[in-house]
Each structure stands twice: as C-alpha cells, then as structure tokens.
C-alpha cells in the first residue's frame, strides 16, 4: 500500500462467518457466496484446492484415508469429488479427519511437518512444490469462487476501494480471472 502510506487497515484472519455490521468490518474476503445477509457481494477471483501431502510423508507409504488434516470449516468427515483432468471421469475421496485445526496456517504447518494430507489453494501449492506433492495428480477439485463482501450499497469508501483494488490485482497476478 505504498501509494497510500497513511492507510492503516486492520486485518482479521478468521475462518468463521462474521457479522460484518455487528463487528464494524468494512470488507470481508470469503470463499463461496455469503448467505443472504443484506450485504453487497462481488466475485473477485477463483482458485482450486489441491489435495496434497509432504513428499517425504508420501514416500513412506502413507495411509492417506487415515491421515487427513482438516480445517474446522471442513468438519471431521471429509468428502471430495475430483474430476480427471482429461477424461472428466469422477473420483470420490472420503476420510475421517485425523486432526482438525481452526486455522489454515496450522493445517499447512502440519502438512509441512509430515503429519498428514490436506487441501491447499493451488496458488500456494505451486510455491511449495516439490516439498508438497499431489495425492491424485491426474485429478482436480472444482473451482472455488472468491467474493468481496461489504455493507456499502452505493459508493465504496476510499479505504475499501483501495484495498479491494489491490486484492483483485493480487488475485489476477496469480492467474485468476
């Protein structure tokens, strides 16, 4: 935010659904559309999750169905539906979470420490190869749409506009439409 050095946003990283009005939050970025809340939402990008694990963990003959590290929003019973990249044949994967964490970065740390497998956004997975490897490299998970959600119906305040523009630029830089 070098263009606006006096802009000092407060960032809240949370996987829970927050009440923007009640908590005085001007802008939320979320995966998937928000439930009908009276808030304005706009699609700003997309990504795909990649089911992966550390290469050393996988080389040791891991039992992937019993090694799932889940984020709390996923729950303990995991279900993923993949499609083959070329033939579009579907593959279903189910597992019971070995561990559930309330933070993506905790899950990622567990993957990096060879504790199990889990989902990572494709743009992060690409940065973490070859340490992390795909569980089903010929298959892919569906697209996750990313939305900006805010309480302003008309004109966005300058601070929200500036931050939203930068987030959209970063999402575009990652190869997202």
Short mmCIF file of C-alpha atoms in Angstrom, two decimals:
data_model
loop_
_atom_site.label_atom_id
_atom_site.label_comp_id
_atom_site.label_asym_id
_atom_site.label_seq_id
_atom_site.Cartn_x
_atom_site.Cartn_y
_atom_site.Cartn_z
CA UNK A 1 0.00 0.00 0.00
CA UNK A 2 2.91 2.31 -0.79
CA UNK A 3 0.65 4.62 -2.81
CA UNK A 4 -1.39 5.39 0.34
CA UNK A 5 1.13 5.38 3.23
CA UNK A 6 -1.41 6.77 5.71
CA UNK A 7 -3.85 3.91 5.10
CA UNK A 8 -3.57 1.56 8.08
CA UNK A 9 -6.02 -1.33 7.67
CA UNK A 10 -6.80 -3.71 10.50
CA UNK A 11 -6.67 -7.25 9.11
CA UNK A 12 -8.66 -10.05 10.71
CA UNK A 13 -7.90 -13.61 9.61
CA UNK A 14 -10.76 -15.88 10.58
CA UNK A 15 -12.38 -18.97 9.14
CA UNK A 16 -15.66 -18.28 10.96
CA UNK A 17 -18.56 -16.43 9.35
CA UNK A 18 -18.50 -12.99 10.97
CA UNK A 19 -21.29 -10.44 11.30
CA UNK A 20 -19.73 -7.50 9.43
CA UNK A 21 -22.18 -4.89 10.72
CA UNK A 22 -22.05 -6.01 14.34
CA UNK A 23 -18.25 -6.25 14.34
CA UNK A 24 -17.79 -2.98 12.39
CA UNK A 25 -15.96 -4.66 9.49
CA UNK A 26 -15.86 -2.73 6.20
CA UNK A 27 -14.70 -5.53 3.88
CA UNK A 28 -14.55 -9.32 4.01
CA UNK A 29 -12.96 -11.67 1.52
CA UNK A 30 -14.55 -15.09 1.53
CA UNK A 31 -14.55 -18.30 -0.43
CA UNK A 32 -18.02 -19.07 -1.73
CA UNK A 33 -21.03 -16.77 -1.76
CA UNK A 34 -22.32 -15.39 1.52
CA UNK A 35 -25.70 -16.42 2.82
CA UNK A 36 -28.33 -13.75 2.25
CA UNK A 37 -27.23 -11.13 4.74
CA UNK A 38 -28.20 -7.80 3.22
CA UNK A 39 -24.54 -7.24 2.33
CA UNK A 40 -23.26 -6.47 -1.14
CA UNK A 41 -21.01 -9.14 -2.62
CA UNK A 42 -18.92 -9.23 -5.76
CA UNK A 43 -16.93 -12.07 -7.28
CA UNK A 44 -13.27 -11.07 -7.44
CA UNK A 45 -11.42 -14.28 -8.32
CA UNK A 46 -11.14 -18.02 -8.05
CA UNK A 47 -8.78 -20.86 -7.22
CA UNK A 48 -8.76 -24.63 -6.90
CA UNK A 49 -7.80 -26.60 -3.84
CA UNK A 50 -5.12 -29.27 -4.22
CA UNK A 51 -5.19 -32.38 -2.02
CA UNK A 52 -1.56 -32.85 -1.08
CA UNK A 53 0.97 -34.01 1.47
CA UNK A 54 4.69 -33.65 2.10
CA UNK A 55 6.78 -35.67 -0.35
CA UNK A 56 8.61 -37.48 2.49
CA UNK A 57 5.31 -38.40 4.14
CA UNK A 58 4.03 -39.81 0.85
CA UNK A 59 7.24 -41.78 0.16
CA UNK A 60 6.84 -43.56 3.49
CA UNK A 61 3.68 -45.29 2.18
CA UNK A 62 1.17 -43.10 3.98
CA UNK A 63 -2.36 -44.37 4.50
CA UNK A 64 -3.97 -41.23 3.07
CA UNK A 65 -7.51 -42.14 4.13
CA UNK A 66 -6.36 -42.05 7.78
CA UNK A 67 -4.07 -39.03 7.62
CA UNK A 68 -6.36 -36.11 6.75
CA UNK A 69 -5.63 -32.76 8.41
CA UNK A 70 -8.88 -30.78 8.23
CA UNK A 71 -9.66 -27.14 8.72
CA UNK A 72 -12.55 -26.58 11.14
CA UNK A 73 -14.85 -25.41 8.33
CA UNK A 74 -14.47 -28.87 6.74
CA UNK A 75 -15.62 -30.83 9.77
CA UNK A 76 -14.41 -34.29 10.74
CA UNK A 77 -15.97 -36.23 7.86
CA UNK A 78 -14.25 -35.33 4.60
CA UNK A 79 -15.70 -35.75 1.14
CA UNK A 80 -14.03 -34.58 -2.08
CA UNK A 81 -15.25 -35.11 -5.61
CA UNK A 82 -12.46 -34.91 -8.19
CA UNK A 83 -12.60 -34.92 -11.99
CA UNK A 84 -9.91 -36.41 -14.19
CA UNK A 85 -8.07 -33.57 -15.95
CA UNK A 86 -8.52 -35.12 -19.41
CA UNK A 87 -11.35 -37.67 -19.37
CA UNK A 88 -13.54 -35.84 -16.78
CA UNK A 89 -14.20 -39.19 -15.05
CA UNK A 90 -15.13 -38.54 -11.41
CA UNK A 91 -13.25 -39.83 -8.38
CA UNK A 92 -14.69 -39.67 -4.87
CA UNK A 93 -12.46 -39.47 -1.81
CA UNK A 94 -13.73 -39.81 1.75
CA UNK A 95 -11.82 -39.72 5.01
CA UNK A 96 -12.25 -39.08 8.70
CA UNK A 97 -10.05 -36.24 9.89
CA UNK A 98 -7.04 -37.33 11.91
CA UNK A 99 -6.77 -33.77 13.20
CA UNK A 100 -8.97 -30.65 12.93
CA UNK A 101 -7.47 -27.16 13.30
CA UNK A 102 -9.19 -23.77 13.34
CA UNK A 103 -6.54 -22.09 11.19
CA UNK A 104 -5.40 -22.75 7.63
CA UNK A 105 -1.82 -21.93 8.58
CA UNK A 106 -1.90 -24.52 11.37
CA UNK A 107 -3.09 -27.12 8.85
CA UNK A 108 -0.36 -26.06 6.42
CA UNK A 109 2.28 -26.30 9.13
CA UNK A 110 1.14 -29.85 9.93
CA UNK A 111 1.40 -30.79 6.25
CA UNK A 112 4.89 -29.29 6.06
CA UNK A 113 5.87 -31.27 9.16
CA UNK A 114 4.84 -34.57 7.55
CA UNK A 115 1.84 -35.18 9.82
CA UNK A 116 -0.75 -35.87 7.11
CA UNK A 117 -2.54 -34.68 3.99
CA UNK A 118 -4.96 -31.83 3.34
CA UNK A 119 -6.13 -29.20 0.88
CA UNK A 120 -4.05 -26.17 -0.10
CA UNK A 121 -5.05 -23.47 -2.62
CA UNK A 122 -3.39 -24.04 -6.00
CA UNK A 123 -1.50 -20.72 -5.95
CA UNK A 124 0.16 -21.69 -2.63
CA UNK A 125 0.71 -25.29 -3.68
CA UNK A 126 2.69 -24.08 -6.73
CA UNK A 127 5.00 -22.13 -4.42
CA UNK A 128 5.53 -25.14 -2.15
CA UNK A 129 6.45 -27.74 -4.75
CA UNK A 130 8.42 -30.05 -4.65
CA UNK A 131 8.07 -30.35 -0.85
CA UNK A 132 4.31 -30.83 -1.22
CA UNK A 133 3.01 -33.33 -3.77
CA UNK A 134 -0.48 -34.00 -5.10
CA UNK A 135 -2.28 -37.10 -3.85
CA UNK A 136 -4.18 -37.59 -7.13
CA UNK A 137 -2.12 -35.69 -9.75
CA UNK A 138 -4.34 -36.73 -12.68
CA UNK A 139 -7.45 -35.35 -10.97
CA UNK A 140 -8.58 -31.92 -9.84
CA UNK A 141 -11.08 -30.43 -7.42
CA UNK A 142 -13.75 -27.92 -8.54
CA UNK A 143 -13.20 -24.17 -8.69
CA UNK A 144 -13.66 -22.14 -5.50
CA UNK A 145 -15.03 -18.67 -6.20
CA UNK A 146 -13.71 -15.76 -4.13
CA UNK A 147 -16.01 -12.89 -3.15
CA UNK A 148 -15.64 -9.46 -1.63
CA UNK A 149 -18.46 -8.76 0.84
CA UNK A 150 -19.19 -5.30 2.23
CA UNK A 151 -22.06 -3.35 3.81
CA UNK A 152 -21.91 -0.38 1.42
CA UNK A 153 -24.65 -0.39 -1.22
CA UNK A 154 -23.66 2.71 -3.19
CA UNK A 155 -20.21 4.24 -3.27
CA UNK A 156 -17.38 2.43 -1.52
CA UNK A 157 -15.26 4.48 0.88
CA UNK A 158 -11.78 5.24 -0.46
CA UNK A 159 -10.03 2.93 2.01
CA UNK A 160 -12.21 -0.03 0.98
CA UNK A 161 -11.81 0.77 -2.73
CA UNK A 162 -8.02 0.95 -2.45
CA UNK A 163 -7.71 -2.32 -0.53
CA UNK A 164 -10.20 -4.13 -2.76
CA UNK A 165 -8.38 -2.97 -5.90
CA UNK A 166 -5.09 -4.32 -4.52
CA UNK A 167 -6.65 -7.66 -3.56
CA UNK A 168 -8.15 -8.00 -7.04
CA UNK A 169 -4.77 -7.15 -8.58
CA UNK A 170 -3.07 -9.83 -6.49
CA UNK A 171 -5.71 -12.42 -7.38
CA UNK A 172 -5.25 -11.53 -11.06
CA UNK A 173 -1.48 -11.85 -10.69
CA UNK A 174 -1.99 -15.43 -9.52
CA UNK A 175 -3.61 -16.34 -12.82
CA UNK A 176 -7.22 -16.00 -11.69
CA UNK A 177 -9.79 -14.26 -13.89
#
